[in-house]
Short mmCIF file of C-alpha atoms and ligand atoms in Angstrom, two decimals:
data_model
loop_
_atom_site.label_atom_id
_atom_site.label_comp_id
_atom_site.label_asym_id
_atom_site.label_seq_id
_atom_site.Cartn_x
_atom_site.Cartn_y
_atom_site.Cartn_z
CA MET A 1 -13.60 20.14 18.36
CA THR A 2 -13.90 19.42 14.26
CA THR A 3 -16.25 17.39 12.85
CA PRO A 4 -14.51 14.57 10.46
CA LEU A 5 -13.86 16.29 7.11
CA ARG A 6 -14.06 13.67 3.20
CA LEU A 7 -11.46 14.75 0.78
CA ARG A 8 -11.36 13.09 -1.61
CA PHE A 9 -7.34 13.48 -4.17
CA ALA A 10 -8.53 12.92 -7.47
CA PRO A 11 -6.29 12.59 -10.32
CA SER A 12 -6.19 12.04 -13.92
CA PRO A 13 -3.55 8.64 -14.88
CA THR A 14 -2.40 10.45 -18.28
CA GLY A 15 1.48 10.55 -16.48
CA ASN A 16 3.51 11.32 -13.43
CA LEU A 17 2.23 11.74 -10.47
CA HIS A 18 2.87 16.07 -10.68
CA ILE A 19 4.72 17.41 -7.16
CA GLY A 20 1.71 20.41 -7.55
CA GLY A 21 -0.45 17.37 -8.19
CA ALA A 22 1.24 15.33 -5.03
CA ARG A 23 1.00 19.05 -2.69
CA THR A 24 -3.00 19.14 -3.81
CA ALA A 25 -2.91 15.64 -2.17
CA ILE A 26 -1.30 16.22 0.85
CA PHE A 27 -3.49 19.47 2.15
CA ASN A 28 -6.64 17.23 0.99
CA TRP A 29 -5.22 13.95 3.27
CA LEU A 30 -3.77 16.26 5.70
CA LEU A 31 -7.24 18.32 6.48
CA ALA A 32 -9.17 14.82 6.51
CA ARG A 33 -6.43 13.67 9.14
CA LYS A 34 -6.24 16.82 11.57
CA SER A 35 -9.95 16.77 11.36
CA GLY A 36 -10.61 12.56 12.04
CA GLY A 37 -12.29 12.21 8.41
CA GLN A 38 -12.04 10.48 5.49
CA PHE A 39 -10.12 10.68 3.11
CA ILE A 40 -10.42 9.18 -0.67
CA ILE A 41 -9.12 8.70 -4.01
CA ARG A 42 -11.38 8.74 -6.87
CA VAL A 43 -9.56 8.39 -10.52
CA GLU A 44 -10.86 10.97 -12.93
CA ASP A 45 -9.83 8.92 -15.49
CA THR A 46 -13.27 9.37 -18.50
CA ASP A 47 -9.59 10.11 -21.07
CA LEU A 48 -10.41 6.97 -22.18
CA GLU A 49 -7.86 7.10 -25.45
CA ARG A 50 -4.77 9.21 -22.20
CA SER A 51 -5.30 7.33 -19.09
CA LYS A 52 -3.52 4.14 -18.06
CA ARG A 53 -3.56 1.52 -15.46
CA ALA A 54 -0.34 1.70 -14.70
CA PHE A 55 -0.07 5.14 -14.39
CA GLU A 56 -2.65 5.31 -12.20
CA ASP A 57 -1.43 1.83 -10.26
CA ALA A 58 1.38 4.07 -10.14
CA MET A 59 0.55 7.46 -8.90
CA LEU A 60 -0.73 5.04 -6.01
CA ALA A 61 2.75 3.68 -5.57
CA GLU A 62 4.10 7.54 -5.37
CA LEU A 63 1.47 8.54 -2.68
CA ARG A 64 2.66 5.06 -0.36
CA TRP A 65 5.87 6.13 -0.54
CA LEU A 66 4.90 10.45 0.34
CA GLY A 67 3.31 8.62 3.68
CA LEU A 68 -0.14 8.98 2.94
CA ASP A 69 -2.92 6.24 2.99
CA TRP A 70 -6.63 6.38 2.18
CA ASP A 71 -9.72 5.02 3.59
CA GLU A 72 -11.47 4.14 0.18
CA GLY A 73 -9.98 4.21 -3.21
CA PRO A 74 -10.10 1.83 -5.92
CA ASP A 75 -7.68 -0.47 -4.71
CA VAL A 76 -9.19 -0.26 -1.48
CA GLY A 77 -12.83 -0.11 -2.18
CA GLY A 78 -15.62 1.98 0.25
CA PRO A 79 -19.30 3.00 0.50
CA HIS A 80 -19.46 5.05 -1.92
CA PRO A 81 -18.12 2.43 -5.16
CA PRO A 82 -17.09 1.95 -7.25
CA TYR A 83 -14.23 4.66 -8.11
CA ARG A 84 -12.68 5.35 -10.97
CA GLN A 85 -15.06 7.31 -13.01
CA SER A 86 -15.21 5.10 -16.84
CA GLU A 87 -17.23 2.55 -14.39
CA ARG A 88 -19.24 5.28 -12.99
CA MET A 89 -21.46 5.89 -15.83
CA THR A 90 -24.75 4.41 -14.02
CA SER A 91 -24.66 6.49 -11.61
CA TYR A 92 -24.06 9.75 -13.55
CA GLU A 93 -26.56 8.43 -15.57
CA ALA A 94 -29.61 9.21 -11.88
CA VAL A 95 -28.17 12.13 -12.52
CA LEU A 96 -28.82 13.23 -16.16
CA SER A 97 -32.28 12.26 -15.78
CA GLN A 98 -33.06 13.57 -12.00
CA LEU A 99 -32.04 16.69 -13.62
CA LEU A 100 -33.74 16.36 -17.19
CA GLU A 101 -37.41 15.62 -15.07
CA SER A 102 -36.58 18.61 -12.66
CA GLY A 103 -35.30 20.24 -15.56
CA GLY A 104 -32.24 21.74 -14.01
CA ALA A 105 -31.07 20.48 -17.90
CA TYR A 106 -32.66 20.02 -21.24
CA ARG A 107 -31.49 18.61 -24.28
CA CYS A 108 -30.20 20.08 -27.11
CA ASN A 109 -30.96 18.70 -30.95
CA CYS A 110 -29.11 22.51 -32.60
CA THR A 111 -26.25 21.14 -35.36
CA GLU A 112 -22.61 21.20 -34.59
CA GLU A 113 -22.79 23.99 -38.04
CA ARG A 114 -25.69 25.85 -36.02
CA VAL A 115 -23.81 26.49 -32.77
CA ASP A 116 -20.20 27.55 -34.78
CA GLY A 117 -22.70 29.53 -36.94
CA LEU A 118 -23.88 31.30 -33.82
CA ARG A 119 -20.37 31.74 -32.88
CA ALA A 120 -19.72 33.12 -35.67
CA GLU A 121 -22.01 35.66 -36.27
CA GLN A 122 -21.14 37.20 -31.65
CA GLU A 123 -17.43 37.23 -32.65
CA ALA A 124 -17.43 39.15 -36.08
CA SER A 125 -20.28 41.92 -34.04
CA LYS A 126 -18.64 41.96 -30.75
CA ALA A 127 -21.55 40.34 -28.82
CA SER A 128 -21.95 41.23 -25.14
CA ARG A 129 -23.40 37.57 -24.79
CA ARG A 130 -21.50 35.58 -25.95
CA GLY A 131 -22.21 30.98 -25.71
CA TYR A 132 -25.19 29.28 -26.48
CA ASP A 133 -28.44 31.38 -27.04
CA GLY A 134 -31.05 28.43 -25.57
CA HIS A 135 -32.57 28.08 -28.11
CA CYS A 136 -33.35 24.59 -26.89
CA ARG A 137 -34.51 25.09 -23.98
CA ALA A 138 -37.95 26.21 -23.59
CA LEU A 139 -38.63 23.09 -26.35
CA ASN A 140 -39.20 19.85 -23.77
CA LEU A 141 -37.11 18.77 -26.33
CA ASP A 142 -37.41 14.50 -25.49
CA SER A 143 -34.87 10.85 -25.92
CA THR A 144 -36.78 10.86 -29.17
CA CYS A 145 -35.20 14.19 -30.78
CA GLY A 146 -31.79 12.68 -33.18
CA LYS A 147 -28.63 13.36 -31.90
CA HIS A 148 -28.51 15.74 -28.62
CA VAL A 149 -26.94 17.05 -26.06
CA ILE A 150 -28.53 17.57 -22.47
CA ARG A 151 -26.11 21.38 -20.70
CA LEU A 152 -27.55 22.79 -18.10
CA LYS A 153 -29.83 25.76 -17.62
CA VAL A 154 -27.99 28.47 -16.09
CA PRO A 155 -30.79 31.04 -13.79
CA GLU A 156 -29.81 34.84 -13.71
CA GLY A 157 -27.96 35.81 -11.55
CA GLU A 158 -24.10 35.34 -10.69
CA THR A 159 -22.00 33.09 -8.58
CA ILE A 160 -20.36 32.73 -5.24
CA VAL A 161 -16.96 31.69 -4.70
CA ASP A 162 -15.91 31.62 -1.02
CA ASP A 163 -13.17 30.30 -0.63
CA LEU A 164 -11.45 29.24 1.89
CA VAL A 165 -7.63 30.93 0.70
CA LYS A 166 -8.56 34.09 -1.73
CA GLY A 167 -11.74 34.71 0.18
CA SER A 168 -15.39 35.52 -1.55
CA VAL A 169 -15.12 35.44 -5.39
CA SER A 170 -18.45 36.28 -7.38
CA PHE A 171 -19.22 35.47 -10.92
CA ALA A 172 -21.79 37.18 -13.70
CA ASN A 173 -24.08 33.65 -14.71
CA ALA A 174 -24.75 35.85 -18.23
CA ASP A 175 -21.36 35.30 -18.55
CA ILE A 176 -21.72 31.45 -18.48
CA GLU A 177 -23.26 30.27 -21.38
CA ASP A 178 -25.69 27.20 -21.04
CA PHE A 179 -23.18 24.25 -20.88
CA VAL A 180 -23.23 20.81 -21.93
CA ILE A 181 -23.57 18.76 -19.21
CA ALA A 182 -22.92 14.67 -22.12
CA ARG A 183 -22.48 14.12 -25.14
CA SER A 184 -25.74 11.77 -26.27
CA GLY A 185 -24.36 8.35 -26.97
CA ALA A 186 -23.89 6.38 -29.59
CA GLU A 187 -27.48 4.88 -29.60
CA ALA A 188 -30.47 6.37 -30.16
CA GLY A 189 -31.96 7.73 -26.84
CA ALA A 190 -29.00 6.63 -24.36
CA PHE A 191 -26.55 8.94 -22.67
CA GLY A 192 -22.99 9.50 -23.64
CA MET A 193 -19.74 10.22 -21.65
CA PRO A 194 -20.61 13.61 -19.51
CA MET A 195 -17.74 16.24 -18.80
CA TYR A 196 -15.61 17.21 -16.61
CA ASN A 197 -18.00 19.55 -14.30
CA PHE A 198 -20.03 17.41 -14.09
CA VAL A 199 -19.28 14.09 -13.78
CA VAL A 200 -16.83 15.84 -10.75
CA VAL A 201 -19.90 17.69 -9.30
CA ALA A 202 -21.86 14.04 -9.47
CA ASP A 203 -19.22 12.19 -7.67
CA ASP A 204 -18.55 14.96 -4.80
CA VAL A 205 -21.80 14.40 -4.15
CA ALA A 206 -22.38 11.19 -4.48
CA MET A 207 -19.28 10.46 -1.98
CA ARG A 208 -20.27 13.53 -0.04
CA ILE A 209 -17.41 15.50 -0.65
CA THR A 210 -17.32 18.06 3.16
CA HIS A 211 -13.84 19.92 1.07
CA VAL A 212 -11.68 20.29 -1.74
CA LEU A 213 -8.51 21.69 -1.80
CA ARG A 214 -6.91 22.50 -5.32
CA GLY A 215 -5.21 24.06 -7.45
CA ASP A 216 -5.73 27.54 -8.93
CA GLU A 217 -6.40 25.95 -12.16
CA HIS A 218 -9.30 25.16 -11.48
CA LEU A 219 -11.17 28.17 -9.85
CA ILE A 220 -12.08 29.06 -13.58
CA ASN A 221 -15.47 26.01 -13.22
CA THR A 222 -15.99 26.35 -10.16
CA PRO A 223 -19.30 29.05 -10.80
CA LYS A 224 -19.65 26.34 -13.39
CA GLN A 225 -20.12 23.38 -10.82
CA LEU A 226 -21.75 25.78 -8.33
CA LEU A 227 -24.24 26.22 -10.68
CA ILE A 228 -24.61 21.81 -11.16
CA TYR A 229 -24.99 21.35 -7.50
CA ALA A 230 -27.80 24.24 -7.30
CA ALA A 231 -29.62 22.46 -9.87
CA MET A 232 -28.97 19.38 -8.08
CA GLY A 233 -30.13 20.97 -4.63
CA ALA A 234 -27.21 19.34 -3.54
CA THR A 235 -24.86 21.74 -0.83
CA PRO A 236 -21.31 22.09 -2.26
CA PRO A 237 -18.09 21.55 -0.38
CA ARG A 238 -16.47 24.85 0.68
CA PHE A 239 -13.42 24.72 -1.78
CA GLY A 240 -10.25 26.14 -1.69
CA HIS A 241 -7.94 27.71 -4.64
CA MET A 242 -4.46 27.16 -4.44
CA PRO A 243 -2.00 29.37 -5.96
CA LEU A 244 0.72 27.17 -8.83
CA ILE A 245 3.37 26.88 -8.25
CA LEU A 246 5.89 28.39 -10.01
CA GLY A 247 9.71 27.61 -11.73
CA LYS A 248 12.25 30.03 -10.72
CA ASP A 249 11.77 32.92 -13.82
CA GLY A 250 8.25 33.26 -11.13
CA ARG A 251 6.33 31.33 -14.40
CA LYS A 252 3.40 28.12 -13.52
CA LEU A 253 6.27 25.28 -12.94
CA SER A 254 7.31 23.44 -15.85
CA LYS A 255 9.70 20.75 -17.78
CA ARG A 256 12.41 23.44 -18.72
CA ASP A 257 12.97 24.24 -14.64
CA GLY A 258 14.45 20.59 -13.86
CA ALA A 259 11.59 17.93 -11.93
CA THR A 260 8.39 17.64 -12.01
CA ALA A 261 7.17 14.57 -11.30
CA THR A 262 8.28 13.04 -7.26
CA ARG A 263 9.62 9.77 -9.17
CA GLU A 264 12.08 12.70 -9.76
CA TYR A 265 12.99 12.82 -6.88
CA ARG A 266 12.88 9.75 -5.12
CA GLU A 267 14.97 9.02 -8.25
CA LEU A 268 17.16 11.98 -6.91
CA GLY A 269 17.67 10.57 -3.98
CA PHE A 270 15.99 12.50 -1.55
CA HIS A 271 13.13 11.40 1.52
CA PRO A 272 9.47 11.25 1.39
CA GLU A 273 9.93 13.04 4.74
CA ALA A 274 12.09 15.58 3.24
CA LEU A 275 9.95 16.10 0.03
CA LEU A 276 6.17 15.95 1.97
CA GLY A 277 7.61 19.03 4.26
CA TYR A 278 9.13 20.45 1.47
CA LEU A 279 5.58 20.91 -0.75
CA VAL A 280 3.55 21.27 2.33
CA ARG A 281 5.93 24.59 3.33
CA LEU A 282 5.10 25.95 -0.15
CA GLY A 283 1.98 27.98 0.14
CA TRP A 284 1.86 27.31 3.62
CA SER A 285 3.56 28.21 6.48
CA CYS A 286 2.96 28.67 9.83
CA GLY A 287 5.35 30.86 12.00
CA ASP A 288 9.30 29.80 10.76
CA GLN A 289 8.95 26.36 11.06
CA GLU A 290 10.65 25.38 8.23
CA ILE A 291 11.05 21.32 8.87
CA PHE A 292 7.89 18.92 10.13
CA THR A 293 6.42 16.34 11.19
CA LEU A 294 3.51 14.24 9.47
CA ASP A 295 2.77 13.97 13.09
CA GLU A 296 3.41 17.42 13.22
CA LEU A 297 1.60 18.61 10.25
CA LYS A 298 -1.39 15.99 11.47
CA VAL A 299 -1.73 18.16 14.44
CA VAL A 300 -1.00 21.56 13.53
CA PHE A 301 -2.83 21.94 9.84
CA THR A 302 -5.27 24.66 9.72
CA THR A 303 -6.60 26.31 5.98
CA GLN A 304 -6.03 29.68 7.58
CA GLY A 305 -2.40 28.76 6.83
CA LEU A 306 -2.53 28.05 2.81
CA GLY A 307 -1.04 31.68 1.24
CA THR A 308 -1.85 33.21 -1.42
CA GLY A 309 0.65 34.13 -3.28
CA GLY A 310 2.57 31.29 -5.97
CA ALA A 311 5.64 29.68 -4.03
CA LYS A 312 8.68 28.77 -6.35
CA TRP A 313 10.39 25.55 -5.73
CA ASP A 314 13.18 25.75 -4.83
CA LEU A 315 15.31 22.56 -5.94
CA GLU A 316 18.72 24.47 -2.83
CA LYS A 317 16.34 24.26 -0.32
CA LEU A 318 15.35 20.89 -0.73
CA ALA A 319 18.08 19.69 -0.65
CA TRP A 320 18.63 21.15 2.65
CA VAL A 321 15.42 19.78 3.89
CA ASN A 322 16.33 17.07 2.48
CA GLY A 323 20.27 17.54 3.91
CA HIS A 324 17.50 17.24 7.38
CA TRP A 325 16.50 13.93 7.09
CA MET A 326 19.28 12.38 5.96
CA ARG A 327 20.83 13.04 9.51
CA ALA A 328 17.89 12.87 11.59
CA LEU A 329 15.43 9.48 10.27
CA PRO A 330 16.89 6.30 12.28
CA LEU A 331 19.68 5.01 10.59
CA ALA A 332 18.56 1.92 9.66
CA THR A 333 15.90 3.43 7.18
CA VAL A 334 18.61 5.60 5.75
CA ALA A 335 20.84 2.08 5.58
CA MET A 336 17.57 0.16 4.01
CA ARG A 337 16.91 3.16 1.29
CA ALA A 338 20.70 3.58 0.77
CA ARG A 339 21.29 -0.40 -0.38
CA ALA A 340 18.26 0.56 -3.03
CA PHE A 341 21.21 3.03 -4.15
CA PHE A 342 23.89 1.34 -4.51
CA ALA A 343 22.93 -2.46 -5.57
CA ALA A 344 21.09 -0.18 -8.45
CA ARG A 345 25.14 0.42 -8.85
CA GLY A 346 25.41 -3.67 -9.04
CA TRP A 347 27.24 -2.69 -5.38
CA ALA A 348 26.74 -6.33 -3.27
CA GLU A 349 26.04 -5.60 0.49
CA HIS A 350 29.86 -4.41 2.48
CA PRO A 351 30.01 -5.74 5.21
CA ARG A 352 29.74 -2.63 7.40
CA GLU A 353 27.47 -0.64 6.00
CA GLU A 354 24.57 0.79 8.75
CA ALA A 355 28.25 2.48 9.38
CA LEU A 356 29.20 3.01 5.69
CA VAL A 357 26.09 4.91 5.68
CA ALA A 358 26.71 6.33 9.48
CA CYS A 359 29.97 8.49 8.55
CA LEU A 360 27.98 9.84 4.90
CA ARG A 361 24.10 10.66 5.39
CA GLU A 362 26.53 13.96 7.89
CA ARG A 363 28.45 14.77 4.62
CA THR A 364 25.75 14.39 2.37
CA ARG A 365 22.36 15.76 0.86
CA THR A 366 20.30 12.83 -0.90
CA LEU A 367 20.65 9.95 -1.28
CA VAL A 368 22.64 9.93 -4.59
CA GLU A 369 25.02 12.16 -3.70
CA LEU A 370 25.90 9.37 -0.24
CA ALA A 371 26.66 6.83 -2.89
CA ASP A 372 28.93 9.00 -5.00
CA ALA A 373 30.81 9.57 -1.45
CA ALA A 374 30.65 5.83 -1.25
CA ARG A 375 31.98 4.71 -3.73
CA MET A 376 35.88 5.09 -1.92
CA PHE A 377 34.20 2.09 -0.09
CA PHE A 378 33.03 -0.14 -2.64
CA GLY A 379 35.81 -2.04 -4.69
CA ASP A 380 39.30 0.63 -5.42
CA GLU A 381 37.52 2.00 -8.72
CA TYR A 382 36.66 5.58 -6.53
CA PRO A 383 37.84 9.57 -7.80
CA ARG A 384 41.30 10.29 -6.89
CA ASP A 385 41.97 13.30 -6.64
CA GLU A 386 46.10 13.42 -8.08
CA ALA A 387 47.25 16.30 -7.03
CA VAL A 388 46.68 16.86 -3.66
CA ILE A 389 47.97 13.10 -3.82
CA SER A 390 50.94 14.96 -5.50
CA ALA A 391 50.96 16.83 -2.71
CA THR A 392 51.19 15.25 0.23
CA LEU A 393 52.25 11.03 -0.87
CA PRO A 394 55.70 11.72 -1.60
CA GLY A 395 57.04 13.77 1.47
CA ALA A 396 55.45 10.80 3.95
CA ARG A 397 56.22 8.45 3.49
CA ASP A 398 58.58 7.82 6.65
CA VAL A 399 55.30 9.18 8.54
CA LEU A 400 52.78 6.48 6.65
CA SER A 401 55.24 2.56 6.31
CA ARG A 402 55.59 4.16 10.27
CA VAL A 403 51.34 4.20 10.48
CA GLY A 404 51.10 0.67 8.93
CA GLU A 405 53.75 -0.95 10.92
CA VAL A 406 50.71 0.30 14.38
CA LEU A 407 48.08 -0.27 12.12
CA GLU A 408 49.11 -3.63 11.41
CA GLY A 409 49.58 -4.10 15.49
CA VAL A 410 45.83 -2.91 16.19
CA ALA A 411 44.02 -6.39 16.91
CA ASP A 412 40.07 -4.85 17.48
CA TRP A 413 39.73 -3.32 14.56
CA SER A 414 37.57 -0.59 15.92
CA GLU A 415 36.78 2.72 15.60
CA PRO A 416 37.79 3.76 19.11
CA ALA A 417 40.87 1.29 19.10
CA LEU A 418 42.38 2.75 15.95
CA GLU A 419 42.21 6.01 17.30
CA ALA A 420 43.53 5.18 20.21
CA ALA A 421 46.66 3.00 18.48
CA VAL A 422 47.09 6.17 15.96
CA HIS A 423 46.94 9.07 19.24
CA GLY A 424 49.57 6.59 21.04
CA TRP A 425 52.56 5.78 18.80
CA CYS A 426 51.50 10.19 17.86
CA GLU A 427 52.34 11.52 21.57
CA ALA A 428 55.14 8.54 22.47
CA ASN A 429 56.98 10.32 19.27
CA GLY A 430 55.68 13.90 19.41
CA VAL A 431 54.33 14.23 16.34
CA LYS A 432 51.17 15.82 16.01
CA LEU A 433 48.60 14.26 14.81
CA GLY A 434 48.15 16.35 11.59
CA LYS A 435 50.89 15.66 10.34
CA VAL A 436 49.16 11.59 9.68
CA ALA A 437 45.75 12.14 9.73
CA GLN A 438 46.52 14.20 6.45
CA PRO A 439 49.16 12.24 4.11
CA VAL A 440 46.63 9.11 6.03
CA ARG A 441 43.36 10.07 4.17
CA VAL A 442 44.94 10.85 0.91
CA ALA A 443 46.29 8.38 0.82
CA LEU A 444 42.86 5.87 1.72
CA CYS A 445 40.31 8.22 -0.31
CA GLY A 446 42.96 9.61 -2.68
CA GLN A 447 41.23 13.37 -1.03
CA LYS A 448 41.93 15.76 1.04
CA THR A 449 38.49 15.43 2.63
CA GLY A 450 36.41 12.58 4.10
CA PRO A 451 34.67 11.47 6.80
CA GLY A 452 36.21 11.01 10.33
CA LEU A 453 40.23 8.96 9.90
CA TYR A 454 38.88 6.33 12.47
CA GLN A 455 35.65 6.53 10.83
CA THR A 456 37.03 5.93 7.42
CA LEU A 457 39.69 3.03 8.57
CA HIS A 458 36.69 1.78 10.28
CA VAL A 459 34.92 0.97 7.49
CA LEU A 460 36.79 0.13 4.62
CA GLY A 461 38.21 -2.80 6.94
CA ARG A 462 41.19 -4.09 7.74
CA ASP A 463 42.74 -5.79 4.68
CA ALA A 464 41.76 -2.07 2.40
CA SER A 465 43.27 0.35 4.37
CA LEU A 466 46.85 -1.75 4.58
CA SER A 467 46.86 -2.08 1.56
CA ARG A 468 46.01 0.72 0.60
CA LEU A 469 48.84 2.62 3.23
CA ARG A 470 51.32 -0.08 1.00
CA ALA A 471 50.28 0.88 -1.86
CA ALA A 472 50.34 4.95 -0.86
CA ILE A 473 54.03 3.39 0.29
CA GLY A 474 55.07 1.99 -2.39
N1 LIG B 1 -9.38 15.32 -12.22
C1 LIG B 1 -8.67 16.86 -11.83
C2 LIG B 1 -7.10 16.34 -12.02
O1 LIG B 1 -6.25 16.34 -11.97
C3 LIG B 1 -8.86 17.37 -10.59
C4 LIG B 1 -10.14 18.33 -10.22
C5 LIG B 1 -10.83 18.19 -8.60
O2 LIG B 1 -9.95 18.46 -8.12
O3 LIG B 1 -12.30 18.38 -9.00
O4 LIG B 1 -7.01 18.21 -12.63
#
């Protein structure tokens, strides 16, 4: 039995949902679901200038597209509202007051010039201890002290992060200055917007978060956050820091490597099942299994499977996984998703759209590839291989016109009936099927390869098939 855990995804709504962020969300979600616990969305929008509600909405839509759901969040509410940091000022003020009261934090009215001067001096003398010197630590300044900041009183000793992925990592407190957790507000005595590390901790405590899985880049913040938990007298969550997703060159994945937002992959015709499964495998493993369903993952996911080495983003592998889902998903699902791509190209619904998707999904890896291949079924503007056409059709006129006659006589334009008619004619006339199939395919598709011949005839329909044959005969 596992105890129900509480995990969160805490995005900053300053852009599109990045695949690294999506992976973090998925891992936290899986751990919550696996334990029968809760998954919470908390929007970290303290950067008021760069944060946009439109980004928040889009990020949540992307997470839903991936198949995630949440028990608490800005759009669904919950027992610990509000779920946007920009709206939680009252709760931060309460914690700051409590920290000032208990002596875990103190007011500091040192001027910027003094602090900057201190740093320059330390730099010049190559001092071993850097940072704020604790000048105001013992002064017990109150809210009448003028423009000031609030600093955490960092104790001596060391801070150990007992990490779920990296094991134990220790940090000397001597290397951590009495850092600023809040600036003073515009009005005398008021609190200003608190700092990043402080609000994350204040919220994780208020929201009773038990586990935090996040990217490696946050490990540097974790000792400071643990010191804030200690000052608050609160039990910290278990942390797990995951290696970054790397680009081909082994550096952090970036725009140079191509698409980095989940939205771009959606637009490139990837299925959410594929992107989710691939993202999970990137940094987590369970034997040699490569393809996972969401339901399977909810059972088998454990933090022990999280790796410590950076994982390279491999578009070819993602396409391979997507190809699997092209075939494995219910046909109606693939057809519905393909429709959006057809509509975007201005194609009205095809009378045999499911059959069309059924024959093309076998041979394509993404919905965009499928739409490209579907062009020949939506009107007469489709790519033709002129070299193949001129090498095949002139010598096959006779065969094509005789097959054309046979097809004219087929009443029920179904795959089995078409197959029976062509086979019957071949047998009766001692003609090898290959002699017929190849020119007919070239006549219908303008290509040497394509979906099965009878599938193609069926999906094209009687009129288009016969008129393409006639055109080929000339
Ligand atoms: N808001 C942070 C980010 O978007 C996440 C903070 C955390 O997970 O602790 O990177």
